Amino acid sequence: MSSFMLISSRDPFECGDTENFYRLAVDLKTGGSDVTLFLVQNGVLPARDGAENLALRQVVHSGVRVVADEFSLRERAVGRSELADGIAAVSLERVVDALAAGAKTIWH
Amino acid sequence: MSNPKTLAFAIMDPPFESARSTTFFRLLEIAAGRGYNLNVFAYEGGVHLSFEQQKAHGNGVHGTDVETEHHPLPKIWVGEIIATAKKNGGAVNWVNCGLCADERGIDKVVEGVRRGGPADFWKLAAASDNSLVIGTR
């Protein structure tokens, strides 16, 4: 099984292409790959419960592992308790783990 | 570490403009702390990251002097990444795109950074266990 680490650094409200990146995550998952969507920088903003980003919710429901960089969350005053269901706060170490494990890692 | 991983990174962002360069340094710091070997290819504005003539400054608007402002300088972070990797058994092979550096007048860089060309990124990636390209757009 192929493993993908997709790093999403942009807020979909400022960059419409971000939702295409979310769809890539879903398509890879549907195709049988192990996929993690790692939200970082302004990419963590739609992870807030209440941001109501339908495309990101679909990523969560597809079975893609969705995580948010805890440092980026702290920078933006987003608490762990404010994250939408299915999204966890994690360390950036997760990306280095994926690189070391050989996951195909893509930055957006 | 008996069999350290080797990771390649490409970065084209200059310092002081985007959170991407900050995240890039955070990734390098983690990997260097693990004793990994790091292959870095800095191109376009990314060649400014290791520019030796970066200078700290005070902030007249805030009324702070150099010491109080404690301005971060990426050239120092580059040196610290190299030192951290070495301390943990790894090594950093940092290549600045020579064309990009010449265009920008980046003629002095910190120790441990060398000139190269775009083909070097292919060589660095081929010699690595994995690669990450941090694209600007």
Coordinates of C-alpha atoms in Angstrom, one line a residue:
Chain A
M1 CA 0.0 0.0 0.0
S2 CA 1.4 3.4 -0.9
S3 CA 1.6 6.0 1.9
F4 CA 1.0 9.7 1.3
M5 CA 1.7 12.6 3.6
L6 CA -0.1 15.7 2.1
I7 CA 0.9 18.9 3.8
S8 CA -1.8 21.6 3.5
S9 CA -0.4 25.1 4.4
R10 CA -3.1 27.3 3.0
D11 CA -6.5 28.5 4.3
P12 CA -9.2 27.5 1.7
F13 CA -10.8 30.9 2.3
E14 CA -7.7 32.6 0.9
C15 CA -6.8 30.0 -1.8
G16 CA -9.5 28.2 -3.7
D17 CA -7.0 25.6 -4.9
T18 CA -6.8 24.2 -1.4
E19 CA -10.0 22.3 -1.8
N20 CA -8.5 20.6 -4.9
F21 CA -5.7 19.4 -2.6
Y22 CA -8.3 18.0 -0.2
R23 CA -9.9 16.2 -3.1
L24 CA -6.6 14.7 -4.0
A25 CA -6.4 13.3 -0.5
V26 CA -9.8 11.7 -0.8
D27 CA -9.0 10.3 -4.3
L28 CA -5.8 8.7 -3.0
K29 CA -7.7 7.2 -0.1
T30 CA -10.4 5.9 -2.4
G31 CA -7.7 4.3 -4.5
G32 CA -6.5 2.3 -1.6
S33 CA -3.6 4.4 -0.3
D34 CA -2.8 5.2 3.3
V35 CA -3.2 9.0 3.5
T36 CA -2.5 11.7 6.1
L37 CA -3.6 15.3 5.5
F38 CA -1.3 17.4 7.7
L39 CA -2.6 21.0 8.3
V40 CA 0.0 23.6 9.0
Q41 CA 0.4 27.4 9.1
N42 CA -2.9 29.0 7.9
G43 CA -3.9 25.5 6.8
V44 CA -5.1 24.9 10.3
L45 CA -7.8 27.5 10.2
P46 CA -10.5 25.3 8.6
A47 CA -9.9 22.7 11.3
R48 CA -11.8 24.8 13.8
D49 CA -15.2 23.5 14.8
G50 CA -17.5 26.0 13.4
A51 CA -15.4 26.9 10.3
E52 CA -17.8 24.5 8.5
N53 CA -15.6 23.8 5.6
L54 CA -17.6 21.0 3.8
A55 CA -14.6 19.9 1.7
L56 CA -12.5 19.3 4.8
R57 CA -15.3 17.5 6.5
Q58 CA -15.5 15.2 3.5
V59 CA -11.8 14.4 3.9
V60 CA -12.4 13.4 7.5
H61 CA -15.4 11.2 6.6
S62 CA -13.4 9.5 3.8
G63 CA -11.1 7.9 6.3
V64 CA -8.1 10.1 5.5
R65 CA -6.1 10.8 8.7
V66 CA -6.5 14.5 9.3
V67 CA -4.1 16.2 11.8
A68 CA -3.2 19.8 12.6
D69 CA 0.2 21.2 13.6
E70 CA 0.0 22.1 17.3
F71 CA 2.5 24.9 16.9
S72 CA 0.4 26.5 14.1
L73 CA -2.7 26.2 16.2
R74 CA -1.1 27.9 19.2
E75 CA 0.2 30.7 17.0
R76 CA -3.4 31.3 15.9
A77 CA -4.9 30.9 19.4
V78 CA -6.9 27.8 18.4
G79 CA -7.2 25.4 21.3
R80 CA -7.4 21.6 21.0
S81 CA -10.9 21.7 22.3
E82 CA -11.9 23.9 19.4
L83 CA -11.0 21.4 16.7
A84 CA -13.7 19.8 14.7
D85 CA -14.4 16.1 15.3
G86 CA -12.0 13.8 13.6
I87 CA -9.0 16.2 13.6
A88 CA -6.2 15.9 16.1
A89 CA -3.4 18.3 17.1
V90 CA 0.0 16.7 16.6
S91 CA 3.7 17.7 16.5
L92 CA 5.5 18.5 13.3
E93 CA 7.5 15.4 14.1
R94 CA 4.8 13.5 12.3
V95 CA 6.0 14.9 9.0
V96 CA 9.6 13.9 9.6
D97 CA 8.4 10.5 10.7
A98 CA 6.5 10.1 7.4
L99 CA 9.6 11.3 5.4
A100 CA 11.8 8.8 7.2
A101 CA 9.3 6.0 6.6
G102 CA 9.3 6.7 2.9
A103 CA 5.8 8.2 2.5
K104 CA 5.3 10.3 -0.7
T105 CA 5.2 13.7 0.8
I106 CA 3.6 16.6 -1.0
W107 CA 3.5 20.3 0.0
H108 CA 0.7 22.6 -0.9
Chain B
M1 CA 22.9 6.3 14.9
S2 CA 24.0 3.2 12.9
N3 CA 21.9 3.8 9.8
P4 CA 20.7 7.4 9.7
K5 CA 18.1 8.5 7.2
T6 CA 19.0 11.0 4.6
L7 CA 16.4 13.6 3.6
A8 CA 16.4 16.1 0.9
F9 CA 14.6 19.5 1.0
A10 CA 14.1 22.2 -1.6
I11 CA 13.2 25.7 -0.5
M12 CA 12.6 28.8 -2.6
D13 CA 11.3 31.2 0.0
P14 CA 13.4 34.1 1.4
P15 CA 13.4 34.8 5.1
F16 CA 11.1 37.3 6.8
E17 CA 8.3 36.9 4.2
S18 CA 6.4 33.6 4.6
A19 CA 5.7 31.1 7.4
R20 CA 7.0 28.5 4.9
S21 CA 10.6 29.3 5.7
T22 CA 9.8 29.0 9.5
T23 CA 8.2 25.6 9.0
F24 CA 11.1 24.6 6.8
F25 CA 13.6 25.4 9.6
R26 CA 11.4 23.5 12.1
L27 CA 11.5 20.4 10.0
L28 CA 15.3 20.7 9.6
E29 CA 15.7 21.1 13.4
I30 CA 13.7 17.9 14.1
A31 CA 15.6 15.9 11.5
A32 CA 19.0 17.3 12.7
G33 CA 18.1 16.4 16.3
R34 CA 17.6 12.8 15.2
G35 CA 21.0 12.7 13.6
Y36 CA 19.7 12.5 10.0
N37 CA 21.7 13.6 7.1
L38 CA 20.2 16.6 5.4
N39 CA 20.5 17.6 1.8
V40 CA 19.2 21.1 1.2
F41 CA 18.8 22.9 -2.1
A42 CA 18.0 26.6 -1.7
Y43 CA 17.0 28.4 -4.8
E44 CA 15.4 31.7 -5.9
G45 CA 14.8 33.8 -2.8
G46 CA 15.8 30.8 -0.6
V47 CA 19.5 31.7 -1.2
H48 CA 19.0 34.6 1.2
L49 CA 18.5 32.2 4.1
S50 CA 22.2 31.7 4.5
F51 CA 23.4 35.2 3.5
E52 CA 26.3 36.1 5.8
Q53 CA 25.6 39.8 5.9
Q54 CA 22.2 39.7 7.6
K55 CA 22.2 42.1 10.5
A56 CA 20.1 42.4 13.6
H57 CA 18.5 45.7 14.3
G58 CA 16.6 47.7 16.8
N59 CA 13.1 49.0 16.2
G60 CA 12.7 52.8 16.3
V61 CA 8.9 52.6 16.2
H62 CA 8.9 50.3 19.3
G63 CA 11.7 52.1 20.9
T64 CA 13.8 49.0 21.2
D65 CA 17.6 48.7 20.7
V66 CA 19.3 45.7 19.1
E67 CA 19.6 43.7 22.3
T68 CA 16.0 44.2 23.3
E69 CA 14.6 43.5 19.9
H70 CA 16.6 40.3 19.8
H71 CA 16.0 40.0 16.0
P72 CA 16.1 36.5 14.6
L73 CA 18.6 35.9 11.8
P74 CA 18.1 32.8 9.6
K75 CA 21.8 32.7 8.9
I76 CA 22.3 31.8 12.6
W77 CA 19.6 29.1 12.3
V78 CA 21.5 27.6 9.3
G79 CA 24.6 27.4 11.4
E80 CA 22.7 25.9 14.3
I81 CA 21.1 23.3 12.1
I82 CA 24.5 22.3 10.8
A83 CA 25.9 22.1 14.3
T84 CA 22.9 20.1 15.7
A85 CA 23.2 17.6 12.9
K86 CA 26.9 17.2 13.5
K87 CA 26.4 16.8 17.2
N88 CA 23.9 14.0 16.7
G89 CA 26.0 12.1 14.1
G90 CA 24.5 13.6 11.0
A91 CA 25.6 16.0 8.3
V92 CA 24.2 18.9 6.3
N93 CA 24.9 19.3 2.6
W94 CA 23.5 22.7 1.9
V95 CA 23.6 23.9 -1.7
N96 CA 22.6 27.4 -2.9
C97 CA 21.6 27.8 -6.6
G98 CA 24.6 29.8 -8.0
L99 CA 22.6 31.5 -10.6
C100 CA 20.0 32.6 -8.1
A101 CA 22.7 33.8 -5.7
D102 CA 24.5 35.8 -8.4
E103 CA 21.2 37.5 -9.5
R104 CA 20.7 38.6 -5.9
G105 CA 24.2 39.5 -5.0
I106 CA 24.5 36.8 -2.4
D107 CA 28.3 36.5 -2.5
K108 CA 28.9 35.7 1.2
V109 CA 27.2 32.8 2.9
V110 CA 27.7 31.2 6.3
E111 CA 30.2 28.3 6.7
G112 CA 28.9 25.0 5.5
V113 CA 26.9 26.3 2.5
R114 CA 28.2 25.9 -1.0
R115 CA 27.3 26.9 -4.5
G116 CA 25.7 24.6 -7.0
G117 CA 23.1 24.4 -9.8
P118 CA 19.6 23.1 -10.4
A119 CA 21.0 19.7 -11.3
D120 CA 22.3 19.4 -7.8
F121 CA 18.8 19.0 -6.5
W122 CA 18.4 15.9 -8.6
K123 CA 21.6 14.6 -7.3
L124 CA 20.7 15.4 -3.7
A125 CA 17.3 13.8 -4.1
A126 CA 18.7 10.7 -5.8
A127 CA 21.1 10.3 -2.9
S128 CA 18.4 10.6 -0.2
D129 CA 15.8 8.3 1.3
N130 CA 13.0 10.8 0.7
S131 CA 12.5 14.4 -0.5
L132 CA 10.2 17.3 0.2
V133 CA 9.8 20.3 -2.1
I134 CA 8.4 23.3 -0.4
G135 CA 6.8 25.1 -3.3
T136 CA 5.8 28.7 -3.1
R137 CA 2.8 28.5 -5.4

